[in-house]
Short mmCIF file of C-alpha atoms in Angstrom, two decimals:
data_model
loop_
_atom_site.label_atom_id
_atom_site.label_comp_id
_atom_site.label_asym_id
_atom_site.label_seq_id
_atom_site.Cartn_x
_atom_site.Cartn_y
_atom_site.Cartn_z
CA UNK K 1 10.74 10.76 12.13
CA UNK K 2 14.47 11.55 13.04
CA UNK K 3 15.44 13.39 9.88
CA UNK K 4 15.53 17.01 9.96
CA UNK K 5 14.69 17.26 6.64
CA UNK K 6 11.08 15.27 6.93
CA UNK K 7 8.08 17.23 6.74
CA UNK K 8 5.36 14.82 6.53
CA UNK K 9 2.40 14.28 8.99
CA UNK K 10 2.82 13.12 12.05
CA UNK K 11 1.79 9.72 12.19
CA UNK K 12 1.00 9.88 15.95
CA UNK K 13 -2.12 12.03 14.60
CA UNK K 14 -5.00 11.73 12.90
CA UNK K 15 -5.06 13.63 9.60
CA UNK K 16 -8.54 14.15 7.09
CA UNK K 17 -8.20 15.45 3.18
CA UNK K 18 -11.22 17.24 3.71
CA UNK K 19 -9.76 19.62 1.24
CA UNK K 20 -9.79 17.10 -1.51
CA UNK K 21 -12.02 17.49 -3.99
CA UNK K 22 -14.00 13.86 -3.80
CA UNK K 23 -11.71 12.81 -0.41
CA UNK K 24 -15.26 13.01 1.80
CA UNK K 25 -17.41 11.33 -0.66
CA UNK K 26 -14.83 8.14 -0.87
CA UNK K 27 -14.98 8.60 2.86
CA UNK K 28 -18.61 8.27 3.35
CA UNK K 29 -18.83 5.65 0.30
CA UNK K 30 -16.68 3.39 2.41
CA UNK K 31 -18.42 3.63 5.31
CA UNK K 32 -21.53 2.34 3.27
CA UNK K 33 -19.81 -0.68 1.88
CA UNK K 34 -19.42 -2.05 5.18
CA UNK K 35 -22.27 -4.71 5.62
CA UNK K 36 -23.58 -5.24 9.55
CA UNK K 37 -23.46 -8.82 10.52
CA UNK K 38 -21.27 -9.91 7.92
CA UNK K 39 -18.19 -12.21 8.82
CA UNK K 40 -15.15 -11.15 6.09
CA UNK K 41 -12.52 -12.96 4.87
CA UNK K 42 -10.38 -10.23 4.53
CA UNK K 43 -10.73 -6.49 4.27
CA UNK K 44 -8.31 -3.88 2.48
CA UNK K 45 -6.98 -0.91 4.00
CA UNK K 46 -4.86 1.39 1.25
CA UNK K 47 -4.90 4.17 -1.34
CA UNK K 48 -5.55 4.68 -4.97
CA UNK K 49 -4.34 0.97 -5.60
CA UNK K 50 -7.10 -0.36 -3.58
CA UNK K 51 -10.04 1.95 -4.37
CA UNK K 52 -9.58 1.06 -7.77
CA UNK K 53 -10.94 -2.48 -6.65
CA UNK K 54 -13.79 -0.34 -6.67
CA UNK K 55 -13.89 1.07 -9.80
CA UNK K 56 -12.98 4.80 -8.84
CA UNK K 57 -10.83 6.95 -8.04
CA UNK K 58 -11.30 9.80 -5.60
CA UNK K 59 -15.26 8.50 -5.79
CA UNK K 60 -15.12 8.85 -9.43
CA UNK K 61 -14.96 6.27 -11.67
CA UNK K 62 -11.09 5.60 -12.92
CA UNK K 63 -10.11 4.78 -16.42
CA UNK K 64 -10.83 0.71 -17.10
CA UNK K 65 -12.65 1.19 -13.13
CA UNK K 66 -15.02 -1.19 -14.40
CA UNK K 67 -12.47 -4.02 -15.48
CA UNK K 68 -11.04 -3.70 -12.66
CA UNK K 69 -13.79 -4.24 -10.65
CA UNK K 70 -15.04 -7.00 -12.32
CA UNK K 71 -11.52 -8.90 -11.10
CA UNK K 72 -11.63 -7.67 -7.70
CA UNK K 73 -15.17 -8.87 -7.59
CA UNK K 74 -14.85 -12.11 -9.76
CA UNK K 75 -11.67 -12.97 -7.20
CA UNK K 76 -12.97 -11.71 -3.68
CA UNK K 77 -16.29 -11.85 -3.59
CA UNK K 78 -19.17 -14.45 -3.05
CA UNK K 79 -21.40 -12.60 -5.26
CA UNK K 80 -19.13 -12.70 -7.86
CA UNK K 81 -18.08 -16.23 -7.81
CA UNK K 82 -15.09 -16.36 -5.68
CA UNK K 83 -14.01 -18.67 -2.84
CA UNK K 84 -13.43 -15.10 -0.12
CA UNK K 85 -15.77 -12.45 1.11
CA UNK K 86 -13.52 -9.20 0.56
CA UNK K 87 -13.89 -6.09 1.46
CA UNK K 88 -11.80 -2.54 -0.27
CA UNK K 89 -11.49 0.64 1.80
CA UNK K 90 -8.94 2.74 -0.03
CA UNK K 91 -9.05 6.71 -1.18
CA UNK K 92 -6.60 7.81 -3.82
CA UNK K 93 -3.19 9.46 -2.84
CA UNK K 94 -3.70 8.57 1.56
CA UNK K 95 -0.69 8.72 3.81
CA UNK K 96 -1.06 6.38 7.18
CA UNK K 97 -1.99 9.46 8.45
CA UNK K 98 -5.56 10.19 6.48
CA UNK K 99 -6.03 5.80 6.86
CA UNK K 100 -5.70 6.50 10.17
CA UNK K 101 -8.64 9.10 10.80
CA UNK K 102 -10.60 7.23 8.40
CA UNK K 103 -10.74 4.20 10.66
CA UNK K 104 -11.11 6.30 13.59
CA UNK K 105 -14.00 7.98 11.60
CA UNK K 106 -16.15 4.86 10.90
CA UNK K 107 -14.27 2.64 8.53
CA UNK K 108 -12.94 0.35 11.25
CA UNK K 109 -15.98 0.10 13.61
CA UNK K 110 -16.15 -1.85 16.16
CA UNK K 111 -18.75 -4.15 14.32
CA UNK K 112 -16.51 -4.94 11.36
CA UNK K 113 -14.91 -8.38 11.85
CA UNK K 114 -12.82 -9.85 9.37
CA UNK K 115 -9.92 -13.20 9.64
CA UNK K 116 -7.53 -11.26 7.84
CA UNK K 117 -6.61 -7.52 7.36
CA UNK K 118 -4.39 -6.31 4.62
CA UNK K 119 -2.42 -3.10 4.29
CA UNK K 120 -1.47 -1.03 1.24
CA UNK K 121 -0.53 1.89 2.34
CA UNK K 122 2.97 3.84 2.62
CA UNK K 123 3.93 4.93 -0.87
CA UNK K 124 1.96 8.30 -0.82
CA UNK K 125 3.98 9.21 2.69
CA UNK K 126 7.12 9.02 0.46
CA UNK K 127 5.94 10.86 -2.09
CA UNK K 128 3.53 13.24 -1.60
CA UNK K 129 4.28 13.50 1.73
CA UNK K 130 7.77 13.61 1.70
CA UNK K 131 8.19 11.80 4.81
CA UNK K 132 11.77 9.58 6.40
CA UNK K 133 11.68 6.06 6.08
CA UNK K 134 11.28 5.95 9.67
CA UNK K 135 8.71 8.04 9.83
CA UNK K 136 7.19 6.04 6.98
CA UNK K 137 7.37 2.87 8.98
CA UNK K 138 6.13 3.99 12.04
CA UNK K 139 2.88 5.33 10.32
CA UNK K 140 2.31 2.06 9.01
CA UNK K 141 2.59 0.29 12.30
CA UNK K 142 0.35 2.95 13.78
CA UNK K 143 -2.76 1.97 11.76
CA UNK K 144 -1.49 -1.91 12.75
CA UNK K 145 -1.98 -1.31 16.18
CA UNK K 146 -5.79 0.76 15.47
CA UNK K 147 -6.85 -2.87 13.43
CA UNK K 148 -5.07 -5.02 16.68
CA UNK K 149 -6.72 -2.75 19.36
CA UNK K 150 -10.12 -3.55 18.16
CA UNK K 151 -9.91 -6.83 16.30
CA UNK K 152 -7.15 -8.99 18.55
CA UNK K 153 -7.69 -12.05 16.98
CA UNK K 154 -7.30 -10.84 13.13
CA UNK K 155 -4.08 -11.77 11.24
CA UNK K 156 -3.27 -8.33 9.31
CA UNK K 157 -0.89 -8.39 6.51
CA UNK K 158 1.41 -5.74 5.85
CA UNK K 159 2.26 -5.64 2.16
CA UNK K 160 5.39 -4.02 1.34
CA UNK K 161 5.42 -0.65 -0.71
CA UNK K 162 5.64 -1.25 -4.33
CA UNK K 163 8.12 0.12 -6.72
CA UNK K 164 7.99 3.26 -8.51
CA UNK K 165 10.74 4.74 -10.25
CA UNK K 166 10.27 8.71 -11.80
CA UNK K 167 12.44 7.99 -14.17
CA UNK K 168 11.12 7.82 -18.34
CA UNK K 169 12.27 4.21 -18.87
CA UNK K 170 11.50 2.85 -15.67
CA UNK K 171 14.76 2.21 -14.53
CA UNK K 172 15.14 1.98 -10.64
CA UNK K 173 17.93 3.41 -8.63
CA UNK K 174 20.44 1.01 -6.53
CA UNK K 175 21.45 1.66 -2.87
CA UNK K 176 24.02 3.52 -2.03
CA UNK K 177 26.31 6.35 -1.80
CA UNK K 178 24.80 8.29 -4.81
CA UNK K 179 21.38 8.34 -3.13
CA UNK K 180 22.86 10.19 -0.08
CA UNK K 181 24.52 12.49 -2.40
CA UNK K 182 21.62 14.17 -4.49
CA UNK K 183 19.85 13.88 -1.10
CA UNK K 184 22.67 16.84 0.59
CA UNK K 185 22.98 18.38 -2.67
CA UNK K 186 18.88 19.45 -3.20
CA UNK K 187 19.24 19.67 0.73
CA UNK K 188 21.25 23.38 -0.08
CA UNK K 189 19.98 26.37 0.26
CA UNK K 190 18.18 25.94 -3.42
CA UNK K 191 15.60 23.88 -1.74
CA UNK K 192 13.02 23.30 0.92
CA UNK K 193 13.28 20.50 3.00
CA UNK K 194 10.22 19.33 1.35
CA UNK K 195 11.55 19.53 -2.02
CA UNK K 196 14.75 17.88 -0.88
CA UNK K 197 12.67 14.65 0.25
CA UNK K 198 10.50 14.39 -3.22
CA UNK K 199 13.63 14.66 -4.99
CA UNK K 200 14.91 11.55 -3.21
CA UNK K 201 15.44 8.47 -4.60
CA UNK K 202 12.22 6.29 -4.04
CA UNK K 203 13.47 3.38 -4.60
CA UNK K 204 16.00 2.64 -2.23
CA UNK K 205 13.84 4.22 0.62
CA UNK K 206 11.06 1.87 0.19
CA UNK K 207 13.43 -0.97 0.07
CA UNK K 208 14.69 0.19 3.34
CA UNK K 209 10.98 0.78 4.45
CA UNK K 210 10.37 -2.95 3.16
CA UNK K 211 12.90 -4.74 5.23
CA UNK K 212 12.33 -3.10 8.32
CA UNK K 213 8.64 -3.86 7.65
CA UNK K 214 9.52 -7.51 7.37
CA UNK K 215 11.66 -7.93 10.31
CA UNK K 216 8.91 -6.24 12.52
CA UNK K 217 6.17 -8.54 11.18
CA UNK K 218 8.70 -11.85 11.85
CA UNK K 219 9.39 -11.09 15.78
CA UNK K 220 5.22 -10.70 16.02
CA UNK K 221 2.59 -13.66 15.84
CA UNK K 222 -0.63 -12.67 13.65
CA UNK K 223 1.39 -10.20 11.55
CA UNK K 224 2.66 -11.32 7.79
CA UNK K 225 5.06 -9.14 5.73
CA UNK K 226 4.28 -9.78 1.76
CA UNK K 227 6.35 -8.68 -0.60
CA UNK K 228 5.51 -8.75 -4.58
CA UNK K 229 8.52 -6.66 -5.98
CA UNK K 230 9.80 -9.37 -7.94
CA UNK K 231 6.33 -9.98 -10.16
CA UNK K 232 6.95 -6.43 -11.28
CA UNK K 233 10.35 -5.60 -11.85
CA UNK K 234 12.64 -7.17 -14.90
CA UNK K 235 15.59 -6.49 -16.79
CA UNK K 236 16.34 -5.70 -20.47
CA UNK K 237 18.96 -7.76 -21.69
CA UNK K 238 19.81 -10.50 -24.43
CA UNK K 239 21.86 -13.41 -25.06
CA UNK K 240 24.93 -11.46 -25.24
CA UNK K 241 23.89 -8.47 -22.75
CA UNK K 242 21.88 -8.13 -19.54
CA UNK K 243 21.59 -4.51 -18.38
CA UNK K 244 22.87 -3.93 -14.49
CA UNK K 245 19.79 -1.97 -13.66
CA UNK K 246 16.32 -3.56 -13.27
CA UNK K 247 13.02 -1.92 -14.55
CA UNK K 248 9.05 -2.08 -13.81
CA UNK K 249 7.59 -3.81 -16.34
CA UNK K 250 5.19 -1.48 -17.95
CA UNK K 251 2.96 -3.72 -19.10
CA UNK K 252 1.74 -3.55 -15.40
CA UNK K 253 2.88 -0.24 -14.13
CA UNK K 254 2.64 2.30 -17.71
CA UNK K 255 3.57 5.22 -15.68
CA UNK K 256 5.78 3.34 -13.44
CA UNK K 257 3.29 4.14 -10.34
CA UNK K 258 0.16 2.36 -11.05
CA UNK K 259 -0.74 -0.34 -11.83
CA UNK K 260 -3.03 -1.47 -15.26
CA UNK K 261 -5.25 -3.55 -15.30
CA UNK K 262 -3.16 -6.62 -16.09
CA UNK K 263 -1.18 -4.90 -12.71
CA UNK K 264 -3.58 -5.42 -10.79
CA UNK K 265 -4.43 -8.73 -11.96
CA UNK K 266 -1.24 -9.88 -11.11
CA UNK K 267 -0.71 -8.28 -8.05
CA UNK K 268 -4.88 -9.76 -6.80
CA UNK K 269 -3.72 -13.19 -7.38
CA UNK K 270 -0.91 -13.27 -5.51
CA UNK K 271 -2.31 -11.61 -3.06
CA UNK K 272 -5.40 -14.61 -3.35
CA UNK K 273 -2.93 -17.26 -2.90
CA UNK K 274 -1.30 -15.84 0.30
CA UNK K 275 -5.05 -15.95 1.96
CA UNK K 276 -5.68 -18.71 0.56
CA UNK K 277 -2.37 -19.81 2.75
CA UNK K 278 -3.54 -17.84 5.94
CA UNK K 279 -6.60 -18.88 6.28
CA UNK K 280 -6.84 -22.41 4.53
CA UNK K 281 -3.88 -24.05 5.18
CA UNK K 282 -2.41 -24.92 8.99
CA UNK K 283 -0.53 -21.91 9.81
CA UNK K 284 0.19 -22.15 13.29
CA UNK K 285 1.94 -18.94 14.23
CA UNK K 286 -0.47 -16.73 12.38
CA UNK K 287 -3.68 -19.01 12.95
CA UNK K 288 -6.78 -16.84 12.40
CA UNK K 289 -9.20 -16.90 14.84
#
């Protein structure tokens, strides 16, 4: 991805988690939620955040799975009451590299239709995989152009990475010189190039990863950037203080990662009102067909 010290997959390929205990099974479990002949609303491509719409995690059930579920469902499905006909694909911990053999591998066949297709995806490339923001990026608009190869007239959404800090209050680190400092420092001899990337600081690579994201999806009809950030981040402060650094609220993140299950309630209603937008209201330049 242009940085010599980026040793993630290559996004250009195709990559399965075979080795994952419980990867195949949420593989094979996906396939089988796809209904034949069924016209969606809007189908979810991601990672742990959006097999948790499920219930599970790595094909097992998660901790408060169930209320989690019962939102998804209550929100995007017809079954469950709601207004959409949804659809979640996700596996716990995927790059844009394991999304993309897993629609290559029968979760985007060619019978799958849907108005509107969203993308989570990105975060685990940063961190697990250790991978450039470039690099990052690019895998993202590879599995855009798999869902635009075989469904042309689909708008797919591109939701920015979310924030994640590793620090113990939360806190999230500010562009700039700093960042490219501990990045040379771990890049010594002391570390592996691998190391040196997990070490970075998250947060100002995804907000890199973010805005290039959004300027891509503004010079091309049928793609929409959306970006929650702000309905998760805060900062302490008080009448007579307010701290310089903001923080993820932890009500919604507890680990600063993932998301609780007020998280993702927040996060699934935003996310209901921008397809409500797409695909309800006149939107010209990203009309679904």
């Amino acid at each position: 991805g242009g940085d010599d010290a980026c040793q993630c997959e290559d996004f250009t390929e195709t990559i399965s988690r075979e080795e994952q205990q419980g990867w195949l099974p949420a593989h094979e479990a996906n396939k089988k939620r796809i209904q034949q002949n069924v016209d969606y609303d809007v189908v979810f491509f991601g990672d742990e955040t959006t097999e948790e719409w499920n219930g599970y995690w790595y094909n097992k059930p998660s901790q408060d799975g169930h209320l989690i579920r019962k939102y998804w469902n209550e929100t995007f499905t017809s079954a469950g009451g709601g207004e959409l006909e949804g659809l979640a694909l996700g596996i716990a911990g995927d790059s844009t590299a394991n999304l993309l053999w897993r629609m290559q591998h029968g979760e985007l066949p060619q019978s799958l239709n849907s108005k509107v297709f969203w993308l989570l995806i990105g975060t685990n490339d940063l961190s697990r995989g250790g991978c450039s923001e470039e690099a990052t990026v690019l895998g993202i608009l590879r599995t855009v152009e798999e869902i635009a190869f075989s469904n042309p007239g689909s708008v797919v959404v591109i939701q920015g990475i979310l924030p994640r800090s590793s620090r113990q209050n939360g806190s999230l680190e500010k562009v700039g010189g700093r960042a490219h400092h501990l990045f040379e420092w771990h890049h010594s001899e002391t570390f592996k190039a691998n190391q040196a990337r997990r070490h970075f600081l998250l947060w100002p690579s995804i907000q890199k990863i973010n805005q290039q994201l959004a300027t891509f999806c503004k010079e091309h009809d049928h793609l929409v950037y959306f970006d929650v950030d702000s309905l998760f981040l805060g900062t302490l402060g008080n009448d007579h203080y307010t701290a310089k650094s903001q923080q993820i609220v932890s009500d919604l993140m507890p680990d600063y990662v993932h998301l609780s299950v007020e998280g993702h309630r927040v996060l699934g209603n935003a996310i209901l009102r921008e397809l409500q937008r797409i695909i309800f209201e006149d939107d010209e330049r990203n009309d679904v067909e």
